[in-house]
Amino acid sequence: MKKKLVFLIGCLTLMLCFCACSAKKTETTYGGYTEETLRLNAENTASSLIGLSDEALLQNLEYYGSMASDSEDASAALNYALLSDWSEVKPVVGEFQGFSDFTVDKTGKTLTTTLLIKFSNRDAKIIYVFNANNMKITAMNVEPVYSLSEIMSKAALNTVMGILTVFTILILISLVIFAFNVIPYLEKKFKEKDAPAVAQSAPATVSATEDVTDDLELVAVIAAAIAADTGTTTDSFVVRSIKRRY
């Protein structure tokens, strides 16, 4: 009986151990970082941004902007991008109310964490993008959260703008094609306008030719008269000029 009692206690102990092992949840890690660690990192970053005054935000933008342009420091470029996003988001979100949902999404070699931040006017989210192999940060962004109706209205506006752009280009192409048909007609009109001017200049040339012919006839008559008066031939003299007296 004693042996049975010891065996029963031993079995119960083993069962409790197995239950304890199965109840213990193995926490998922990402490159050695737990989800809670990643959440705290995002919350600390968000708190730092929220605590910046307008003047401090401007100073940090200038500082990291100069560092990003003067050197190849990747962290400076990441910080500048994050501060630039926050400078655009800050005026529209309102007062800070607290942190909300936190999600981790791993796709291939990319790990993305998203922390939702509650504000009085509009919620926002801070997004971290990591290289899943070495957990190196590749991007940091702050974005406002839009409602479904706002997203749909923006999508509709983009669609309308795209359609208007396409139709505008088609109208311009049609006008260019129509212009190719009008150009020959205009050229023909210009040629018809130039033709009368050429026709009007022709009589002047004819009259000049007629004047020269009359002068030659007059020279011949005068030369014949002089030859008859002097009893010589027209070969013995040459009439070089004639002066008219009226």
PDB file of C-alpha atoms in Angstrom:
ATOM      1  CA  MET A   1       0.000   0.000   0.000  1.00  0.00           C
ATOM      2  CA  LYS A   2       2.840   2.300   0.869  1.00  0.00           C
ATOM      3  CA  LYS A   3       4.546   1.554  -2.450  1.00  0.00           C
ATOM      4  CA  LYS A   4       1.311   2.273  -4.318  1.00  0.00           C
ATOM      5  CA  LEU A   5       0.931   5.590  -2.510  1.00  0.00           C
ATOM      6  CA  VAL A   6       4.482   6.613  -3.373  1.00  0.00           C
ATOM      7  CA  PHE A   7       3.921   5.604  -7.020  1.00  0.00           C
ATOM      8  CA  LEU A   8       0.686   7.611  -7.138  1.00  0.00           C
ATOM      9  CA  ILE A   9       2.374  10.686  -5.671  1.00  0.00           C
ATOM     10  CA  GLY A  10       5.180  10.276  -8.192  1.00  0.00           C
ATOM     11  CA  CYS A  11       2.755  10.066 -11.094  1.00  0.00           C
ATOM     12  CA  LEU A  12       0.872  13.133  -9.897  1.00  0.00           C
ATOM     13  CA  THR A  13       4.141  15.035  -9.587  1.00  0.00           C
ATOM     14  CA  LEU A  14       5.150  14.089 -13.151  1.00  0.00           C
ATOM     15  CA  MET A  15       1.731  15.109 -14.450  1.00  0.00           C
ATOM     16  CA  LEU A  16       2.018  18.497 -12.730  1.00  0.00           C
ATOM     17  CA  CYS A  17       5.476  18.976 -14.235  1.00  0.00           C
ATOM     18  CA  PHE A  18       4.202  18.181 -17.736  1.00  0.00           C
ATOM     19  CA  CYS A  19       1.244  20.514 -17.271  1.00  0.00           C
ATOM     20  CA  ALA A  20       3.556  23.276 -16.107  1.00  0.00           C
ATOM     21  CA  CYS A  21       5.808  22.756 -19.118  1.00  0.00           C
ATOM     22  CA  SER A  22       2.914  22.832 -21.552  1.00  0.00           C
ATOM     23  CA  ALA A  23       1.403  25.905 -19.902  1.00  0.00           C
ATOM     24  CA  LYS A  24       4.661  27.864 -20.107  1.00  0.00           C
ATOM     25  CA  LYS A  25       4.639  29.922 -23.310  1.00  0.00           C
ATOM     26  CA  THR A  26       7.861  30.204 -25.245  1.00  0.00           C
ATOM     27  CA  GLU A  27       8.327  33.900 -26.096  1.00  0.00           C
ATOM     28  CA  THR A  28       9.182  34.592 -29.738  1.00  0.00           C
ATOM     29  CA  THR A  29      12.371  36.481 -30.379  1.00  0.00           C
ATOM     30  CA  TYR A  30      13.474  38.351 -33.484  1.00  0.00           C
ATOM     31  CA  GLY A  31      17.236  38.443 -33.883  1.00  0.00           C
ATOM     32  CA  GLY A  32      17.594  38.200 -30.119  1.00  0.00           C
ATOM     33  CA  TYR A  33      14.962  40.901 -29.430  1.00  0.00           C
ATOM     34  CA  THR A  34      11.603  40.064 -27.918  1.00  0.00           C
ATOM     35  CA  GLU A  35       8.369  41.667 -29.052  1.00  0.00           C
ATOM     36  CA  GLU A  36       8.209  43.580 -25.783  1.00  0.00           C
ATOM     37  CA  THR A  37      11.698  44.974 -26.354  1.00  0.00           C
ATOM     38  CA  LEU A  38      10.749  46.117 -29.845  1.00  0.00           C
ATOM     39  CA  ARG A  39       7.582  47.721 -28.476  1.00  0.00           C
ATOM     40  CA  LEU A  40       9.507  49.605 -25.796  1.00  0.00           C
ATOM     41  CA  ASN A  41      11.958  50.821 -28.424  1.00  0.00           C
ATOM     42  CA  ALA A  42       9.102  52.191 -30.564  1.00  0.00           C
ATOM     43  CA  GLU A  43       7.409  53.781 -27.545  1.00  0.00           C
ATOM     44  CA  ASN A  44      10.641  55.471 -26.458  1.00  0.00           C
ATOM     45  CA  THR A  45      11.156  56.883 -29.936  1.00  0.00           C
ATOM     46  CA  ALA A  46       7.554  58.118 -30.086  1.00  0.00           C
ATOM     47  CA  SER A  47       7.872  59.707 -26.636  1.00  0.00           C
ATOM     48  CA  SER A  48      11.037  61.518 -27.722  1.00  0.00           C
ATOM     49  CA  LEU A  49       9.286  62.905 -30.791  1.00  0.00           C
ATOM     50  CA  ILE A  50       6.194  63.967 -28.858  1.00  0.00           C
ATOM     51  CA  GLY A  51       8.337  65.725 -26.264  1.00  0.00           C
ATOM     52  CA  LEU A  52      10.116  67.897 -28.838  1.00  0.00           C
ATOM     53  CA  SER A  53       9.053  71.527 -28.959  1.00  0.00           C
ATOM     54  CA  ASP A  54       8.683  73.263 -32.304  1.00  0.00           C
ATOM     55  CA  GLU A  55      12.016  75.019 -31.836  1.00  0.00           C
ATOM     56  CA  ALA A  56      13.814  71.811 -30.822  1.00  0.00           C
ATOM     57  CA  LEU A  57      12.264  69.972 -33.755  1.00  0.00           C
ATOM     58  CA  LEU A  58      13.544  72.615 -36.168  1.00  0.00           C
ATOM     59  CA  GLN A  59      17.027  72.494 -34.636  1.00  0.00           C
ATOM     60  CA  ASN A  60      17.153  68.693 -34.893  1.00  0.00           C
ATOM     61  CA  LEU A  61      15.982  68.834 -38.497  1.00  0.00           C
ATOM     62  CA  GLU A  62      18.770  71.254 -39.395  1.00  0.00           C
ATOM     63  CA  TYR A  63      21.363  69.216 -37.480  1.00  0.00           C
ATOM     64  CA  TYR A  64      20.514  65.806 -38.945  1.00  0.00           C
ATOM     65  CA  GLY A  65      19.879  67.332 -42.374  1.00  0.00           C
ATOM     66  CA  SER A  66      23.390  68.774 -42.493  1.00  0.00           C
ATOM     67  CA  MET A  67      24.857  65.487 -41.231  1.00  0.00           C
ATOM     68  CA  ALA A  68      22.969  63.481 -43.838  1.00  0.00           C
ATOM     69  CA  SER A  69      24.136  65.767 -46.673  1.00  0.00           C
ATOM     70  CA  ASP A  70      27.753  66.174 -45.534  1.00  0.00           C
ATOM     71  CA  SER A  71      28.454  62.513 -44.739  1.00  0.00           C
ATOM     72  CA  GLU A  72      27.326  59.028 -45.600  1.00  0.00           C
ATOM     73  CA  ASP A  73      26.015  58.358 -42.087  1.00  0.00           C
ATOM     74  CA  ALA A  74      22.955  56.119 -42.522  1.00  0.00           C
ATOM     75  CA  SER A  75      21.661  56.796 -39.015  1.00  0.00           C
ATOM     76  CA  ALA A  76      21.635  60.556 -39.663  1.00  0.00           C
ATOM     77  CA  ALA A  77      19.575  60.035 -42.819  1.00  0.00           C
ATOM     78  CA  LEU A  78      17.138  57.780 -40.913  1.00  0.00           C
ATOM     79  CA  ASN A  79      16.727  60.321 -38.118  1.00  0.00           C
ATOM     80  CA  TYR A  80      16.247  63.153 -40.605  1.00  0.00           C
ATOM     81  CA  ALA A  81      13.534  61.178 -42.424  1.00  0.00           C
ATOM     82  CA  LEU A  82      11.778  60.397 -39.123  1.00  0.00           C
ATOM     83  CA  LEU A  83      11.901  64.033 -37.982  1.00  0.00           C
ATOM     84  CA  SER A  84      10.664  65.251 -41.373  1.00  0.00           C
ATOM     85  CA  ASP A  85       7.667  62.926 -41.150  1.00  0.00           C
ATOM     86  CA  TRP A  86       6.907  64.064 -37.606  1.00  0.00           C
ATOM     87  CA  SER A  87       7.105  67.750 -38.609  1.00  0.00           C
ATOM     88  CA  GLU A  88       4.304  67.078 -41.123  1.00  0.00           C
ATOM     89  CA  VAL A  89       2.216  64.860 -38.848  1.00  0.00           C
ATOM     90  CA  LYS A  90       2.486  66.915 -35.628  1.00  0.00           C
ATOM     91  CA  PRO A  91       0.213  69.853 -36.692  1.00  0.00           C
ATOM     92  CA  VAL A  92      -2.742  67.562 -37.523  1.00  0.00           C
ATOM     93  CA  VAL A  93      -2.793  64.947 -34.739  1.00  0.00           C
ATOM     94  CA  GLY A  94      -3.510  67.079 -31.687  1.00  0.00           C
ATOM     95  CA  GLU A  95      -2.784  66.154 -28.057  1.00  0.00           C
ATOM     96  CA  PHE A  96      -1.106  62.855 -27.133  1.00  0.00           C
ATOM     97  CA  GLN A  97      -3.417  60.398 -25.357  1.00  0.00           C
ATOM     98  CA  GLY A  98      -1.477  57.131 -25.169  1.00  0.00           C
ATOM     99  CA  PHE A  99      -0.090  54.119 -26.985  1.00  0.00           C
ATOM    100  CA  SER A 100      -2.302  51.423 -28.483  1.00  0.00           C
ATOM    101  CA  ASP A 101      -1.760  48.334 -30.613  1.00  0.00           C
ATOM    102  CA  PHE A 102       1.688  47.033 -31.521  1.00  0.00           C
ATOM    103  CA  THR A 103       2.263  44.543 -34.347  1.00  0.00           C
ATOM    104  CA  VAL A 104       5.298  42.699 -35.689  1.00  0.00           C
ATOM    105  CA  ASP A 105       5.288  41.439 -39.261  1.00  0.00           C
ATOM    106  CA  LYS A 106       8.105  39.341 -40.682  1.00  0.00           C
ATOM    107  CA  THR A 107       8.207  38.792 -44.426  1.00  0.00           C
ATOM    108  CA  GLY A 108      11.296  37.110 -45.810  1.00  0.00           C
ATOM    109  CA  LYS A 109      14.342  39.134 -44.806  1.00  0.00           C
ATOM    110  CA  THR A 110      12.266  42.134 -43.698  1.00  0.00           C
ATOM    111  CA  LEU A 111      10.842  42.701 -40.215  1.00  0.00           C
ATOM    112  CA  THR A 112       8.328  45.520 -39.744  1.00  0.00           C
ATOM    113  CA  THR A 113       7.017  46.808 -36.417  1.00  0.00           C
ATOM    114  CA  THR A 114       4.065  49.194 -36.160  1.00  0.00           C
ATOM    115  CA  LEU A 115       3.021  51.082 -33.026  1.00  0.00           C
ATOM    116  CA  LEU A 116      -0.353  52.848 -33.004  1.00  0.00           C
ATOM    117  CA  ILE A 117      -0.373  56.168 -31.116  1.00  0.00           C
ATOM    118  CA  LYS A 118      -3.605  57.756 -29.913  1.00  0.00           C
ATOM    119  CA  PHE A 119      -4.070  61.515 -30.343  1.00  0.00           C
ATOM    120  CA  SER A 120      -7.039  63.833 -29.819  1.00  0.00           C
ATOM    121  CA  ASN A 121      -7.574  64.779 -33.488  1.00  0.00           C
ATOM    122  CA  ARG A 122      -6.117  61.915 -35.474  1.00  0.00           C
ATOM    123  CA  ASP A 123      -4.205  58.770 -34.601  1.00  0.00           C
ATOM    124  CA  ALA A 124      -0.727  58.139 -35.964  1.00  0.00           C
ATOM    125  CA  LYS A 125       1.617  55.182 -36.256  1.00  0.00           C
ATOM    126  CA  ILE A 126       5.369  54.860 -36.007  1.00  0.00           C
ATOM    127  CA  ILE A 127       6.873  52.215 -38.266  1.00  0.00           C
ATOM    128  CA  TYR A 128      10.263  50.545 -37.975  1.00  0.00           C
ATOM    129  CA  VAL A 129      11.682  48.403 -40.780  1.00  0.00           C
ATOM    130  CA  PHE A 130      14.538  46.024 -39.871  1.00  0.00           C
ATOM    131  CA  ASN A 131      16.795  43.670 -41.756  1.00  0.00           C
ATOM    132  CA  ALA A 132      15.641  40.412 -40.186  1.00  0.00           C
ATOM    133  CA  ASN A 133      19.097  38.826 -40.475  1.00  0.00           C
ATOM    134  CA  ASN A 134      21.036  41.357 -38.392  1.00  0.00           C
ATOM    135  CA  MET A 135      18.160  43.522 -36.997  1.00  0.00           C
ATOM    136  CA  LYS A 136      19.658  46.626 -38.556  1.00  0.00           C
ATOM    137  CA  ILE A 137      17.169  49.462 -39.011  1.00  0.00           C
ATOM    138  CA  THR A 138      16.596  50.277 -42.688  1.00  0.00           C
ATOM    139  CA  ALA A 139      13.708  52.763 -42.369  1.00  0.00           C
ATOM    140  CA  MET A 140      11.756  54.770 -39.764  1.00  0.00           C
ATOM    141  CA  ASN A 141       8.513  56.548 -40.540  1.00  0.00           C
ATOM    142  CA  VAL A 142       5.642  58.344 -38.826  1.00  0.00           C
ATOM    143  CA  GLU A 143       2.325  58.338 -40.670  1.00  0.00           C
ATOM    144  CA  PRO A 144      -1.166  59.639 -39.850  1.00  0.00           C
ATOM    145  CA  VAL A 145      -3.941  57.060 -39.698  1.00  0.00           C
ATOM    146  CA  TYR A 146      -6.769  57.721 -42.158  1.00  0.00           C
ATOM    147  CA  SER A 147     -10.280  56.359 -41.966  1.00  0.00           C
ATOM    148  CA  LEU A 148     -11.706  54.130 -44.680  1.00  0.00           C
ATOM    149  CA  SER A 149     -13.849  56.957 -46.075  1.00  0.00           C
ATOM    150  CA  GLU A 150     -10.802  59.236 -46.330  1.00  0.00           C
ATOM    151  CA  ILE A 151      -8.797  56.533 -48.068  1.00  0.00           C
ATOM    152  CA  MET A 152     -11.624  55.898 -50.539  1.00  0.00           C
ATOM    153  CA  SER A 153     -12.089  59.616 -51.237  1.00  0.00           C
ATOM    154  CA  LYS A 154      -8.358  60.015 -51.916  1.00  0.00           C
ATOM    155  CA  ALA A 155      -8.406  56.971 -54.182  1.00  0.00           C
ATOM    156  CA  ALA A 156     -11.389  58.414 -56.072  1.00  0.00           C
ATOM    157  CA  LEU A 157      -9.641  61.778 -56.414  1.00  0.00           C
ATOM    158  CA  ASN A 158      -6.498  60.097 -57.757  1.00  0.00           C
ATOM    159  CA  THR A 159      -8.626  58.135 -60.221  1.00  0.00           C
ATOM    160  CA  VAL A 160     -10.366  61.284 -61.468  1.00  0.00           C
ATOM    161  CA  MET A 161      -7.048  63.109 -61.819  1.00  0.00           C
ATOM    162  CA  GLY A 162      -5.606  60.198 -63.769  1.00  0.00           C
ATOM    163  CA  ILE A 163      -8.599  60.070 -66.126  1.00  0.00           C
ATOM    164  CA  LEU A 164      -8.471  63.850 -66.693  1.00  0.00           C
ATOM    165  CA  THR A 165      -4.746  63.658 -67.426  1.00  0.00           C
ATOM    166  CA  VAL A 166      -5.263  60.873 -69.969  1.00  0.00           C
ATOM    167  CA  PHE A 167      -8.080  62.715 -71.746  1.00  0.00           C
ATOM    168  CA  THR A 168      -6.064  65.963 -71.785  1.00  0.00           C
ATOM    169  CA  ILE A 169      -3.148  64.192 -73.461  1.00  0.00           C
ATOM    170  CA  LEU A 170      -5.507  62.568 -75.988  1.00  0.00           C
ATOM    171  CA  ILE A 171      -7.035  65.964 -76.838  1.00  0.00           C
ATOM    172  CA  LEU A 172      -3.564  67.470 -77.369  1.00  0.00           C
ATOM    173  CA  ILE A 173      -2.588  64.576 -79.624  1.00  0.00           C
ATOM    174  CA  SER A 174      -5.811  65.043 -81.622  1.00  0.00           C
ATOM    175  CA  LEU A 175      -5.065  68.760 -82.054  1.00  0.00           C
ATOM    176  CA  VAL A 176      -1.555  67.989 -83.298  1.00  0.00           C
ATOM    177  CA  ILE A 177      -2.907  65.461 -85.809  1.00  0.00           C
ATOM    178  CA  PHE A 178      -5.520  68.000 -86.979  1.00  0.00           C
ATOM    179  CA  ALA A 179      -2.789  70.616 -87.385  1.00  0.00           C
ATOM    180  CA  PHE A 180      -1.054  68.414 -89.965  1.00  0.00           C
ATOM    181  CA  ASN A 181      -4.171  68.713 -92.134  1.00  0.00           C
ATOM    182  CA  VAL A 182      -4.405  72.499 -91.707  1.00  0.00           C
ATOM    183  CA  ILE A 183      -0.751  73.293 -92.476  1.00  0.00           C
ATOM    184  CA  PRO A 184      -0.946  72.429 -96.236  1.00  0.00           C
ATOM    185  CA  TYR A 185      -4.101  74.555 -96.533  1.00  0.00           C
ATOM    186  CA  LEU A 186      -2.337  77.531 -94.945  1.00  0.00           C
ATOM    187  CA  GLU A 187       0.692  77.080 -97.197  1.00  0.00           C
ATOM    188  CA  LYS A 188      -1.598  77.149-100.239  1.00  0.00           C
ATOM    189  CA  LYS A 189      -3.203  80.378 -99.021  1.00  0.00           C
ATOM    190  CA  PHE A 190       0.195  82.042 -98.561  1.00  0.00           C
ATOM    191  CA  LYS A 191       1.258  81.002-102.066  1.00  0.00           C
ATOM    192  CA  GLU A 192      -1.943  82.477-103.530  1.00  0.00           C
ATOM    193  CA  LYS A 193      -1.233  85.772-101.738  1.00  0.00           C
ATOM    194  CA  ASP A 194       2.329  85.914-103.117  1.00  0.00           C
ATOM    195  CA  ALA A 195       1.260  85.224-106.731  1.00  0.00           C
ATOM    196  CA  PRO A 196      -0.416  88.668-107.438  1.00  0.00           C
ATOM    197  CA  ALA A 197       2.716  90.497-106.259  1.00  0.00           C
ATOM    198  CA  VAL A 198       4.814  88.624-108.822  1.00  0.00           C
ATOM    199  CA  ALA A 199       2.232  89.301-111.516  1.00  0.00           C
ATOM    200  CA  GLN A 200       2.251  93.031-110.758  1.00  0.00           C
ATOM    201  CA  SER A 201       6.045  93.302-111.116  1.00  0.00           C
ATOM    202  CA  ALA A 202       6.004  91.736-114.614  1.00  0.00           C
ATOM    203  CA  PRO A 203       4.649  94.833-116.576  1.00  0.00           C
ATOM    204  CA  ALA A 204       7.484  97.004-115.259  1.00  0.00           C
ATOM    205  CA  THR A 205      10.003  94.673-116.863  1.00  0.00           C
ATOM    206  CA  VAL A 206       8.128  94.696-120.126  1.00  0.00           C
ATOM    207  CA  SER A 207       7.924  98.472-120.178  1.00  0.00           C
ATOM    208  CA  ALA A 208      11.643  98.746-119.539  1.00  0.00           C
ATOM    209  CA  THR A 209      12.263  96.411-122.450  1.00  0.00           C
ATOM    210  CA  GLU A 210       9.970  98.508-124.644  1.00  0.00           C
ATOM    211  CA  ASP A 211      11.827 101.711-123.682  1.00  0.00           C
ATOM    212  CA  VAL A 212      15.168 100.197-124.680  1.00  0.00           C
ATOM    213  CA  THR A 213      13.725  99.048-128.022  1.00  0.00           C
ATOM    214  CA  ASP A 214      12.380 102.535-128.786  1.00  0.00           C
ATOM    215  CA  ASP A 215      15.777 104.100-128.066  1.00  0.00           C
ATOM    216  CA  LEU A 216      17.525 101.699-130.463  1.00  0.00           C
ATOM    217  CA  GLU A 217      15.065 102.528-133.221  1.00  0.00           C
ATOM    218  CA  LEU A 218      15.575 106.226-132.574  1.00  0.00           C
ATOM    219  CA  VAL A 219      19.360 105.806-132.793  1.00  0.00           C
ATOM    220  CA  ALA A 220      19.019 103.994-136.090  1.00  0.00           C
ATOM    221  CA  VAL A 221      16.823 106.732-137.554  1.00  0.00           C
ATOM    222  CA  ILE A 222      19.164 109.512-136.428  1.00  0.00           C
ATOM    223  CA  ALA A 223      22.216 107.655-137.773  1.00  0.00           C
ATOM    224  CA  ALA A 224      20.512 107.183-141.162  1.00  0.00           C
ATOM    225  CA  ALA A 225      19.600 110.876-141.327  1.00  0.00           C
ATOM    226  CA  ILE A 226      23.175 111.966-140.577  1.00  0.00           C
ATOM    227  CA  ALA A 227      24.578 109.530-143.153  1.00  0.00           C
ATOM    228  CA  ALA A 228      22.176 110.821-145.825  1.00  0.00           C
ATOM    229  CA  ASP A 229      23.044 114.452-145.023  1.00  0.00           C
ATOM    230  CA  THR A 230      26.799 113.949-145.091  1.00  0.00           C
ATOM    231  CA  GLY A 231      26.848 111.465-147.938  1.00  0.00           C
ATOM    232  CA  THR A 232      28.579 108.789-145.868  1.00  0.00           C
ATOM    233  CA  THR A 233      27.567 105.436-144.398  1.00  0.00           C
ATOM    234  CA  THR A 234      26.603 104.677-140.827  1.00  0.00           C
ATOM    235  CA  ASP A 235      29.796 102.620-140.414  1.00  0.00           C
ATOM    236  CA  SER A 236      31.995 105.763-140.293  1.00  0.00           C
ATOM    237  CA  PHE A 237      30.529 107.104-137.037  1.00  0.00           C
ATOM    238  CA  VAL A 238      28.916 105.812-133.827  1.00  0.00           C
ATOM    239  CA  VAL A 239      26.067 107.435-131.891  1.00  0.00           C
ATOM    240  CA  ARG A 240      27.057 107.085-128.242  1.00  0.00           C
ATOM    241  CA  SER A 241      24.270 108.936-126.477  1.00  0.00           C
ATOM    242  CA  ILE A 242      21.070 110.805-127.097  1.00  0.00           C
ATOM    243  CA  LYS A 243      19.977 113.768-125.032  1.00  0.00           C
ATOM    244  CA  ARG A 244      16.301 114.501-125.096  1.00  0.00           C
ATOM    245  CA  ARG A 245      15.169 118.086-124.891  1.00  0.00           C
ATOM    246  CA  TYR A 246      11.557 118.802-124.136  1.00  0.00           C
TER     247      TYR A 246
END
